[in-house]
Short mmCIF file of C-alpha atoms in Angstrom, two decimals:
data_model
loop_
_atom_site.label_atom_id
_atom_site.label_comp_id
_atom_site.label_asym_id
_atom_site.label_seq_id
_atom_site.Cartn_x
_atom_site.Cartn_y
_atom_site.Cartn_z
CA MET A 421 29.69 14.18 -6.17
CA THR A 422 27.77 14.32 -9.43
CA ASP A 423 26.83 10.97 -10.89
CA SER A 424 27.58 10.60 -14.59
CA SER A 425 24.05 9.56 -15.41
CA ASP A 426 22.72 12.46 -13.40
CA LEU A 427 24.95 14.81 -15.36
CA SER A 428 23.62 13.67 -18.71
CA ASN A 429 19.92 14.09 -17.99
CA GLY A 430 19.32 14.85 -14.33
CA GLY A 431 17.92 11.39 -13.52
CA PRO A 432 18.29 7.74 -14.41
CA ALA A 433 20.58 6.86 -17.27
CA PRO A 434 18.83 7.39 -20.60
CA LYS A 435 18.13 4.60 -22.99
CA SER A 436 20.26 6.00 -25.76
CA SER A 437 23.41 5.03 -27.50
CA ALA A 438 26.78 6.05 -26.11
CA LYS A 439 27.28 8.04 -29.31
CA ASP A 440 24.48 10.44 -28.30
CA ASP A 441 25.51 10.78 -24.63
CA PRO A 442 27.66 13.88 -24.04
CA THR A 443 28.72 12.85 -20.52
CA ARG A 444 32.08 11.43 -21.56
CA ASP A 445 32.95 14.51 -23.60
CA ILE A 446 31.99 16.81 -20.73
CA TRP A 447 34.19 14.92 -18.30
CA ILE A 448 37.10 15.03 -20.74
CA LEU A 449 36.83 18.83 -20.94
CA VAL A 450 36.46 19.14 -17.16
CA SER A 451 39.50 16.91 -16.56
CA ALA A 452 41.55 18.79 -19.15
CA ALA A 453 40.65 22.07 -17.43
CA PHE A 454 42.07 20.70 -14.17
CA VAL A 455 45.31 19.64 -15.87
CA ILE A 456 45.69 23.02 -17.60
CA ALA A 457 45.09 25.00 -14.40
CA LEU A 458 47.32 22.67 -12.39
CA GLY A 459 50.17 23.12 -14.85
CA PHE A 460 49.78 26.88 -14.92
CA GLY A 461 50.03 26.89 -11.13
CA ILE A 462 53.07 24.60 -11.25
CA VAL A 463 54.94 26.98 -13.55
CA ALA A 464 53.94 30.17 -11.69
CA PRO A 465 56.32 29.83 -8.71
CA ALA A 466 59.29 28.99 -10.96
CA LEU A 467 58.89 31.63 -13.65
CA PRO A 468 60.12 34.73 -11.74
CA GLY A 469 63.19 32.94 -10.40
CA PHE A 470 63.94 31.38 -13.77
CA ALA A 471 63.85 34.80 -15.45
CA LEU A 472 66.07 36.35 -12.77
CA ASP A 473 68.57 33.55 -13.39
CA PHE A 474 69.37 35.24 -16.73
CA GLY A 475 70.65 38.30 -14.86
CA VAL A 476 67.73 40.66 -15.55
CA ASP A 477 65.98 43.01 -13.13
CA GLU A 478 62.51 42.73 -11.57
CA PHE A 479 60.89 44.86 -14.27
CA ALA A 480 62.07 42.41 -16.95
CA VAL A 481 60.45 39.62 -14.93
CA THR A 482 57.11 41.43 -14.92
CA VAL A 483 57.41 41.91 -18.70
CA ILE A 484 57.50 38.12 -19.18
CA ILE A 485 54.44 37.67 -16.98
CA SER A 486 52.58 40.47 -18.77
CA ALA A 487 53.59 39.20 -22.21
CA PHE A 488 51.59 36.01 -21.68
CA ALA A 489 48.46 38.03 -20.82
CA ALA A 490 49.10 40.46 -23.67
CA THR A 491 49.32 37.77 -26.35
CA ARG A 492 46.16 36.15 -24.95
CA LEU A 493 44.36 39.45 -25.41
CA ILE A 494 45.81 40.30 -28.82
CA PHE A 495 45.14 36.90 -30.38
CA ALA A 496 41.67 36.33 -28.92
CA PRO A 497 39.91 37.68 -32.06
CA ALA A 498 42.02 35.41 -34.27
CA SER A 499 41.09 32.45 -32.07
CA GLY A 500 37.43 33.29 -32.48
CA SER A 501 37.83 33.42 -36.26
CA LEU A 502 39.59 30.04 -36.24
CA VAL A 503 36.70 28.53 -34.32
CA GLN A 504 34.35 29.78 -37.04
CA ARG A 505 36.49 28.37 -39.86
CA ILE A 506 37.78 25.00 -38.62
CA GLY A 507 35.69 24.19 -35.55
CA GLU A 508 36.07 24.13 -31.78
CA ARG A 509 37.72 20.75 -31.44
CA ARG A 510 40.59 21.45 -33.84
CA VAL A 511 41.27 24.86 -32.30
CA TYR A 512 41.20 23.35 -28.80
CA LEU A 513 43.70 20.63 -29.70
CA THR A 514 45.95 23.08 -31.53
CA GLY A 515 45.93 25.39 -28.52
CA LEU A 516 46.95 22.56 -26.19
CA VAL A 517 49.80 21.58 -28.49
CA VAL A 518 51.01 25.18 -28.85
CA VAL A 519 51.15 25.65 -25.07
CA ALA A 520 52.83 22.25 -24.60
CA VAL A 521 55.53 23.00 -27.19
CA SER A 522 56.11 26.58 -26.01
CA THR A 523 56.35 25.45 -22.39
CA GLY A 524 58.84 22.75 -23.32
CA LEU A 525 60.87 25.33 -25.20
CA CYS A 526 60.86 27.55 -22.09
CA ALA A 527 62.65 24.75 -20.27
CA LEU A 528 65.34 24.81 -22.99
CA ALA A 529 65.69 28.62 -23.13
CA GLN A 530 69.29 29.85 -22.95
CA THR A 531 68.62 33.59 -22.86
CA TYR A 532 66.04 35.95 -21.40
CA TRP A 533 64.81 36.90 -24.87
CA GLN A 534 64.22 33.25 -25.77
CA LEU A 535 62.21 32.80 -22.59
CA LEU A 536 60.17 35.91 -23.39
CA LEU A 537 59.44 34.67 -26.91
CA PHE A 538 58.46 31.16 -25.86
CA ARG A 539 56.27 32.37 -23.01
CA SER A 540 54.53 34.82 -25.34
CA LEU A 541 53.78 31.99 -27.76
CA GLY A 542 52.14 30.16 -24.87
CA GLY A 543 49.66 33.02 -24.53
CA ILE A 544 48.51 32.41 -28.11
CA GLY A 545 47.81 28.75 -27.38
CA SER A 546 46.11 29.67 -24.12
CA THR A 547 43.54 31.92 -25.75
CA MET A 548 42.93 29.28 -28.44
CA PHE A 549 41.89 26.58 -25.98
CA THR A 550 40.06 29.03 -23.70
CA VAL A 551 37.75 30.31 -26.43
CA SER A 552 37.25 26.91 -28.06
CA ALA A 553 36.63 25.14 -24.73
CA LEU A 554 33.75 27.48 -23.97
CA GLY A 555 32.39 26.87 -27.47
CA LEU A 556 32.63 23.10 -26.99
CA LEU A 557 30.84 23.23 -23.63
CA ILE A 558 28.06 25.32 -25.15
CA ARG A 559 27.49 22.91 -28.03
CA ILE A 560 27.94 19.68 -26.06
CA ALA A 561 26.17 20.35 -22.75
CA PRO A 562 22.39 19.75 -22.75
CA PRO A 563 20.60 23.12 -22.62
CA ASP A 564 18.91 22.29 -19.31
CA ARG A 565 22.26 21.30 -17.70
CA ARG A 566 24.47 24.18 -18.84
CA GLY A 567 24.69 25.78 -15.42
CA ARG A 568 25.69 22.52 -13.77
CA VAL A 569 28.33 21.78 -16.39
CA SER A 570 29.68 25.34 -16.16
CA GLY A 571 29.93 24.97 -12.39
CA MET A 572 31.81 21.70 -12.71
CA TYR A 573 34.20 23.17 -15.26
CA ALA A 574 34.89 26.24 -13.12
CA SER A 575 35.36 24.08 -9.99
CA SER A 576 37.82 21.86 -11.79
CA PHE A 577 39.81 24.86 -12.98
CA LEU A 578 39.77 26.36 -9.48
CA ALA A 579 41.03 23.10 -7.95
CA GLY A 580 43.93 23.01 -10.38
CA THR A 581 44.75 26.65 -9.71
CA VAL A 582 44.84 26.07 -5.94
CA LEU A 583 46.84 22.81 -6.05
CA GLY A 584 49.26 23.93 -8.76
CA PRO A 585 51.59 26.09 -6.64
CA PHE A 586 51.91 23.34 -4.02
CA VAL A 587 52.84 20.74 -6.63
CA GLY A 588 55.06 23.31 -8.35
CA GLY A 589 56.98 23.89 -5.14
CA ILE A 590 57.67 20.18 -4.82
CA VAL A 591 58.75 19.82 -8.47
CA LEU A 592 60.89 22.94 -8.14
CA GLY A 593 62.60 21.61 -5.04
CA ILE A 594 63.36 18.26 -6.64
CA GLY A 595 64.31 19.22 -10.19
CA GLY A 596 65.29 22.88 -10.16
CA LEU A 597 63.97 25.90 -12.07
CA ARG A 598 63.53 24.14 -15.42
CA ALA A 599 61.71 21.08 -14.07
CA PRO A 600 58.22 22.68 -13.69
CA PHE A 601 58.22 23.64 -17.38
CA VAL A 602 59.12 20.09 -18.42
CA PHE A 603 56.46 18.68 -16.07
CA TYR A 604 53.76 20.99 -17.46
CA ALA A 605 54.73 20.27 -21.08
CA VAL A 606 54.53 16.51 -20.54
CA THR A 607 51.14 16.71 -18.80
CA LEU A 608 49.76 18.89 -21.60
CA VAL A 609 50.93 16.40 -24.23
CA ALA A 610 49.14 13.65 -22.29
CA ALA A 611 46.00 15.79 -22.01
CA ALA A 612 46.11 16.56 -25.74
CA ALA A 613 46.40 12.84 -26.52
CA VAL A 614 43.38 12.02 -24.36
CA VAL A 615 41.35 14.83 -25.97
CA ALA A 616 42.40 13.77 -29.49
CA VAL A 617 41.32 10.18 -28.90
CA GLY A 618 38.28 10.67 -26.70
CA LEU A 619 36.66 14.02 -27.44
CA ARG A 620 34.08 14.14 -30.17
CA SER A 621 32.95 17.26 -32.00
CA PRO A 622 29.42 18.64 -31.90
CA ALA A 623 27.41 17.58 -34.92
CA ALA A 624 23.93 18.31 -36.19
CA THR A 625 21.51 15.51 -35.53
CA THR A 626 19.79 15.76 -38.89
CA ARG A 627 20.36 17.36 -42.28
CA ALA A 628 17.67 19.88 -41.38
CA ASP A 629 19.53 20.82 -38.21
CA GLU A 630 22.76 21.16 -40.17
CA ALA A 631 21.10 23.44 -42.70
CA ALA A 632 19.57 25.51 -39.91
CA SER A 633 22.84 25.99 -38.01
CA VAL A 634 24.04 29.56 -37.93
CA THR A 635 27.31 31.44 -37.73
CA LEU A 636 27.08 34.35 -35.32
CA ARG A 637 28.95 37.60 -35.80
CA PHE A 638 30.13 39.93 -33.06
CA ALA A 639 28.34 42.90 -34.64
CA ASP A 640 25.06 41.00 -34.47
CA ALA A 641 25.67 39.98 -30.86
CA LEU A 642 26.22 43.60 -29.82
CA ARG A 643 22.64 44.33 -30.81
CA SER A 644 21.54 42.21 -27.85
CA SER A 645 21.27 44.12 -24.55
CA THR A 646 21.72 40.84 -22.71
CA TYR A 647 25.03 40.15 -24.44
CA ARG A 648 26.18 43.68 -23.63
CA SER A 649 25.34 42.99 -19.98
CA ALA A 650 27.41 39.81 -20.15
CA LEU A 651 30.38 41.75 -21.55
CA LEU A 652 30.08 44.31 -18.75
CA SER A 653 29.83 41.72 -15.97
CA ASN A 654 32.77 39.73 -17.33
CA PHE A 655 34.82 42.94 -17.53
CA ALA A 656 33.89 43.74 -13.93
CA ASN A 657 34.68 40.18 -12.86
CA GLY A 658 38.09 40.38 -14.51
CA TRP A 659 38.78 43.80 -12.98
CA ALA A 660 37.86 42.98 -9.37
CA VAL A 661 38.25 39.22 -9.03
CA PHE A 662 41.12 38.29 -11.33
CA GLY A 663 42.92 41.63 -11.28
CA VAL A 664 42.53 43.61 -8.08
CA ARG A 665 42.17 40.57 -5.82
CA THR A 666 45.44 39.05 -7.03
CA ALA A 667 47.47 42.26 -7.15
CA ILE A 668 46.10 44.51 -4.39
CA VAL A 669 44.84 42.11 -1.68
CA PRO A 670 48.35 40.82 -0.80
CA LEU A 671 49.64 44.41 -0.59
CA PHE A 672 46.71 45.44 1.61
CA VAL A 673 47.24 42.57 4.04
CA VAL A 674 50.94 43.37 4.43
CA SER A 675 50.91 47.17 4.26
CA ALA A 676 47.56 48.18 5.76
CA LEU A 677 46.83 45.31 8.14
CA GLY A 678 50.48 44.80 9.07
CA ARG A 679 50.42 41.04 8.62
CA SER A 680 52.90 38.68 6.96
CA ALA A 681 52.96 37.47 3.37
CA SER A 682 51.73 34.09 4.58
CA MET A 683 48.55 35.74 5.85
CA ALA A 684 48.09 37.26 2.39
CA ALA A 685 48.23 33.73 0.97
CA ILE A 686 45.66 32.63 3.55
CA ALA A 687 43.36 35.47 2.47
CA LEU A 688 43.54 34.34 -1.15
CA ALA A 689 42.84 30.76 -0.04
CA VAL A 690 39.80 31.90 1.96
CA PHE A 691 38.42 33.57 -1.16
CA ALA A 692 38.98 30.34 -3.10
CA VAL A 693 37.10 28.35 -0.45
CA GLY A 694 34.12 30.69 -0.66
CA ASN A 695 34.28 30.40 -4.43
CA ALA A 696 34.32 26.60 -4.32
CA VAL A 697 31.35 26.50 -1.96
CA ALA A 698 29.11 28.33 -4.42
CA LEU A 699 30.22 27.26 -7.92
CA VAL A 700 28.44 23.94 -8.44
CA PRO A 701 25.24 24.72 -6.43
CA ALA A 702 24.84 28.05 -8.25
CA GLY A 703 25.21 26.42 -11.65
CA ARG A 704 22.80 23.62 -10.77
CA LEU A 705 20.16 25.93 -9.32
CA SER A 706 20.40 28.34 -12.27
CA ASP A 707 19.28 25.52 -14.56
CA ARG A 708 16.09 25.36 -12.55
CA HIS A 709 15.44 28.97 -11.51
CA GLY A 710 17.16 31.00 -14.24
CA ARG A 711 20.53 32.72 -14.57
CA LYS A 712 19.50 36.28 -13.73
CA PRO A 713 18.75 35.88 -9.98
CA PHE A 714 22.16 34.35 -9.30
CA LEU A 715 24.03 36.78 -11.51
CA VAL A 716 22.44 39.81 -9.85
CA ALA A 717 22.89 38.38 -6.35
CA GLY A 718 26.50 37.40 -7.03
CA LEU A 719 27.45 40.78 -8.49
CA LEU A 720 25.77 42.64 -5.60
CA LEU A 721 27.38 40.39 -2.99
CA CYS A 722 30.83 40.47 -4.56
CA GLY A 723 30.59 44.21 -5.25
CA ALA A 724 29.52 45.17 -1.73
CA SER A 725 32.10 42.92 -0.06
CA THR A 726 34.89 44.11 -2.36
CA ALA A 727 34.06 47.74 -1.53
CA ALA A 728 34.09 46.88 2.18
CA MET A 729 37.55 45.28 2.09
CA GLY A 730 39.37 48.60 2.20
CA ILE A 731 37.62 49.68 5.41
CA SER A 732 37.64 46.28 7.16
CA GLY A 733 39.98 47.47 9.93
CA SER A 734 41.07 44.07 11.23
CA THR A 735 42.38 40.81 9.81
CA GLU A 736 39.45 38.80 11.16
CA VAL A 737 36.85 41.07 9.59
CA PHE A 738 38.83 41.17 6.35
CA LEU A 739 38.89 37.36 6.12
CA VAL A 740 35.12 37.16 6.66
CA ILE A 741 34.53 39.78 3.96
CA THR A 742 36.92 37.93 1.64
CA PHE A 743 34.99 34.69 2.15
CA VAL A 744 31.72 36.46 1.31
CA ALA A 745 33.31 37.94 -1.82
CA GLY A 746 34.38 34.43 -2.82
CA ILE A 747 30.79 33.22 -2.52
CA GLY A 748 29.61 36.14 -4.65
CA SER A 749 32.19 35.31 -7.31
CA GLY A 750 31.08 31.68 -7.19
CA LEU A 751 27.53 32.75 -7.96
CA ILE A 752 28.72 34.78 -10.95
CA THR A 753 31.11 32.47 -12.81
CA PRO A 754 28.97 29.44 -13.78
CA THR A 755 25.73 31.34 -14.30
CA GLN A 756 27.41 33.97 -16.47
CA GLN A 757 28.97 31.29 -18.67
CA ALA A 758 25.66 29.45 -18.86
CA ALA A 759 23.88 32.69 -19.78
CA VAL A 760 26.24 33.24 -22.71
CA ALA A 761 25.66 29.62 -23.72
CA ASP A 762 21.89 30.24 -23.67
CA LEU A 763 22.38 33.27 -25.91
CA ILE A 764 24.48 31.44 -28.49
CA GLY A 765 22.62 28.13 -28.43
CA SER A 766 23.89 24.66 -29.22
CA ARG A 767 23.34 24.91 -33.00
CA ALA A 768 25.31 28.12 -33.52
CA ARG A 769 29.04 28.62 -33.96
CA GLY A 770 29.98 31.90 -32.31
CA GLY A 771 33.76 32.11 -32.20
CA PRO A 772 34.06 35.94 -32.37
CA VAL A 773 31.21 36.31 -29.87
CA LEU A 774 32.99 34.03 -27.39
CA ALA A 775 36.36 35.66 -28.07
CA ALA A 776 34.95 39.11 -27.24
CA PHE A 777 33.40 37.73 -24.06
CA GLN A 778 36.78 36.33 -23.01
CA MET A 779 38.57 39.55 -24.00
CA ALA A 780 36.26 41.58 -21.76
CA MET A 781 37.56 39.70 -18.72
CA ASP A 782 41.18 39.88 -19.88
CA VAL A 783 40.95 43.65 -20.39
CA GLY A 784 39.45 44.06 -16.93
CA SER A 785 42.15 41.93 -15.33
CA VAL A 786 44.86 44.05 -17.00
CA ILE A 787 43.37 47.51 -16.38
CA GLY A 788 41.97 46.84 -12.89
CA PRO A 789 45.28 46.39 -11.03
CA LEU A 790 46.82 49.38 -12.80
CA VAL A 791 43.98 51.74 -11.86
CA ALA A 792 43.79 50.32 -8.33
CA GLY A 793 47.54 50.76 -7.95
CA VAL A 794 47.31 54.42 -8.90
CA LEU A 795 44.40 54.94 -6.49
CA VAL A 796 46.31 53.28 -3.64
CA THR A 797 49.40 55.40 -4.33
CA HIS A 798 47.63 58.75 -4.54
CA LEU A 799 44.52 58.19 -2.40
CA SER A 800 43.91 55.06 -0.32
CA TYR A 801 43.17 51.36 -0.28
CA GLY A 802 39.59 52.23 0.60
CA VAL A 803 39.14 54.18 -2.63
CA ALA A 804 40.80 51.43 -4.68
CA PHE A 805 38.57 48.68 -3.28
CA GLY A 806 35.51 50.92 -3.32
CA SER A 807 35.87 51.77 -7.01
CA SER A 808 36.35 48.09 -7.88
CA GLY A 809 33.23 47.17 -5.94
CA ALA A 810 31.29 49.95 -7.67
CA ILE A 811 32.09 48.46 -11.09
CA LEU A 812 30.62 45.13 -9.97
CA LEU A 813 27.50 46.90 -8.66
CA ILE A 814 27.06 48.72 -11.98
CA ALA A 815 27.28 45.36 -13.74
CA ALA A 816 24.54 44.06 -11.43
CA VAL A 817 22.26 46.88 -12.58
CA GLY A 818 23.02 45.87 -16.16
CA TRP A 819 21.59 42.42 -15.53
CA MET A 820 18.57 43.75 -13.64
CA VAL A 821 17.18 45.45 -16.75
CA VAL A 822 17.49 42.57 -19.25
CA PRO A 823 15.44 39.37 -19.56
CA ASP A 824 16.65 36.04 -18.20
CA THR A 825 18.40 34.00 -20.87
CA ARG A 826 16.56 30.83 -19.80
CA SER A 827 13.38 32.32 -21.25
CA GLY A 828 14.67 31.68 -24.80
CA GLY A 829 15.31 33.97 -27.76
CA GLY A 830 19.06 33.69 -28.24
CA LEU A 831 21.43 35.65 -30.44
CA ALA A 832 20.45 33.64 -33.50
CA ALA A 833 17.22 35.61 -33.54
CA VAL A 834 19.09 38.86 -34.15
CA SER A 835 21.81 37.50 -36.43
CA SER A 836 21.49 38.75 -39.98
CA GLY A 837 22.50 35.34 -41.26
CA SER A 838 20.01 33.32 -39.26
CA ASP A 839 16.81 33.44 -41.25
CA ALA A 840 16.32 29.72 -40.68
CA LEU A 841 16.21 30.30 -36.95
CA ARG A 842 14.15 33.46 -36.74
CA GLY A 843 11.25 33.00 -34.39
CA THR A 844 12.64 29.77 -32.96
CA ASP A 845 14.66 28.85 -29.92
CA ALA A 846 18.39 28.69 -30.56
CA ASP A 847 18.46 25.28 -28.89
CA GLU A 848 15.55 23.70 -30.71
CA GLY A 849 16.82 20.37 -31.96
CA PRO A 850 20.07 20.50 -29.94
CA ASP A 851 23.25 19.16 -31.46
CA ALA A 852 24.56 15.76 -30.56
CA VAL A 853 28.16 14.68 -30.54
CA GLY A 854 29.90 12.11 -32.62
CA ARG A 855 31.19 13.66 -35.82
CA ARG A 856 34.64 15.18 -36.27
CA ASP A 857 34.96 18.74 -37.53
CA GLY A 858 34.74 18.85 -41.24
CA GLU A 859 33.13 15.46 -41.72
#
């Protein structure tokens, strides 16, 4: 387990004021990520049955599930703009409140259309706190600990995602179909209260730092080949890991391997275990050895194993390949997030840049299952998994030909509005925490 003093500077506790120590703020964000993921998992088992209770068909149920993802995608650019205008902390809190209120309203829904509306509103809040949370982690985490913090954040979210359905099943059994929504709303309100009281906003350490801070634009970021590689790898990660794995793997286990739905759940759990094994070590080691080696290795490993899933032939071999794919994904997630953080730097505010990065994964997770489904229907599972693995391998090549982000030279160097930072490291004079947005 990571010691709090170790988190803040990698050794003994520093002789600095609590105001300058970001450890508390990091742990608040990590804990909030667990609560958010846990609640999402709690609601997931109840949502299909709750929608069916209004007398609709299965297609109408899938519309509600897709509506959440669609509003996340549509409103991501607006969330990025809000981060630029009012700051990460305010957008993060607003997003939590929006999801809490919309989830509570879902519990009170009297018609299918009300449920669809309220669930769609939740997608807006979700993209708000997703984009702003990444921005907060970038500006709060010490530059030489970004990988470690990213690994902790991803591990916390994974733990909540895995535990959520189990807790949701218990809540569902005790309180009925509406109870999980009430439970999630209450926990989000509590999380928002803790964040409001405890989380501080990034602030420039000196007037010179404040004057030198820069606002990054998406158009400027696209000029960076490294940022384009990050967009491609996040798209591939969304396609194969968050899309195809969730939608196609259960079908493959049941239809091609001839096993039960419970074995499909075991396969997903095996992937999660492999993921958990790699997340924190990969993030920690990337702080020392650079992001690029772990990104390339993770994309190659995940790509090759994903391609091999369709020709695995037996359940035992499939589970081994799934575990390896989980490890590959675990190498990708924290180092990719840390690489984007290196590009933006702790003194820049890059809402649209972060929003586009998040959208790349969302687009992949939406398109991936659709394309894979068509390939399975008209060709085979082997082709579906093979094409998904190929996208990950292409993304690996994208990272092979760009410099490591730990070597310096972030996006501020190419931003047209960053004259004060030209020729300097984007993290020179890193921000502290302690001042509220707008003060």
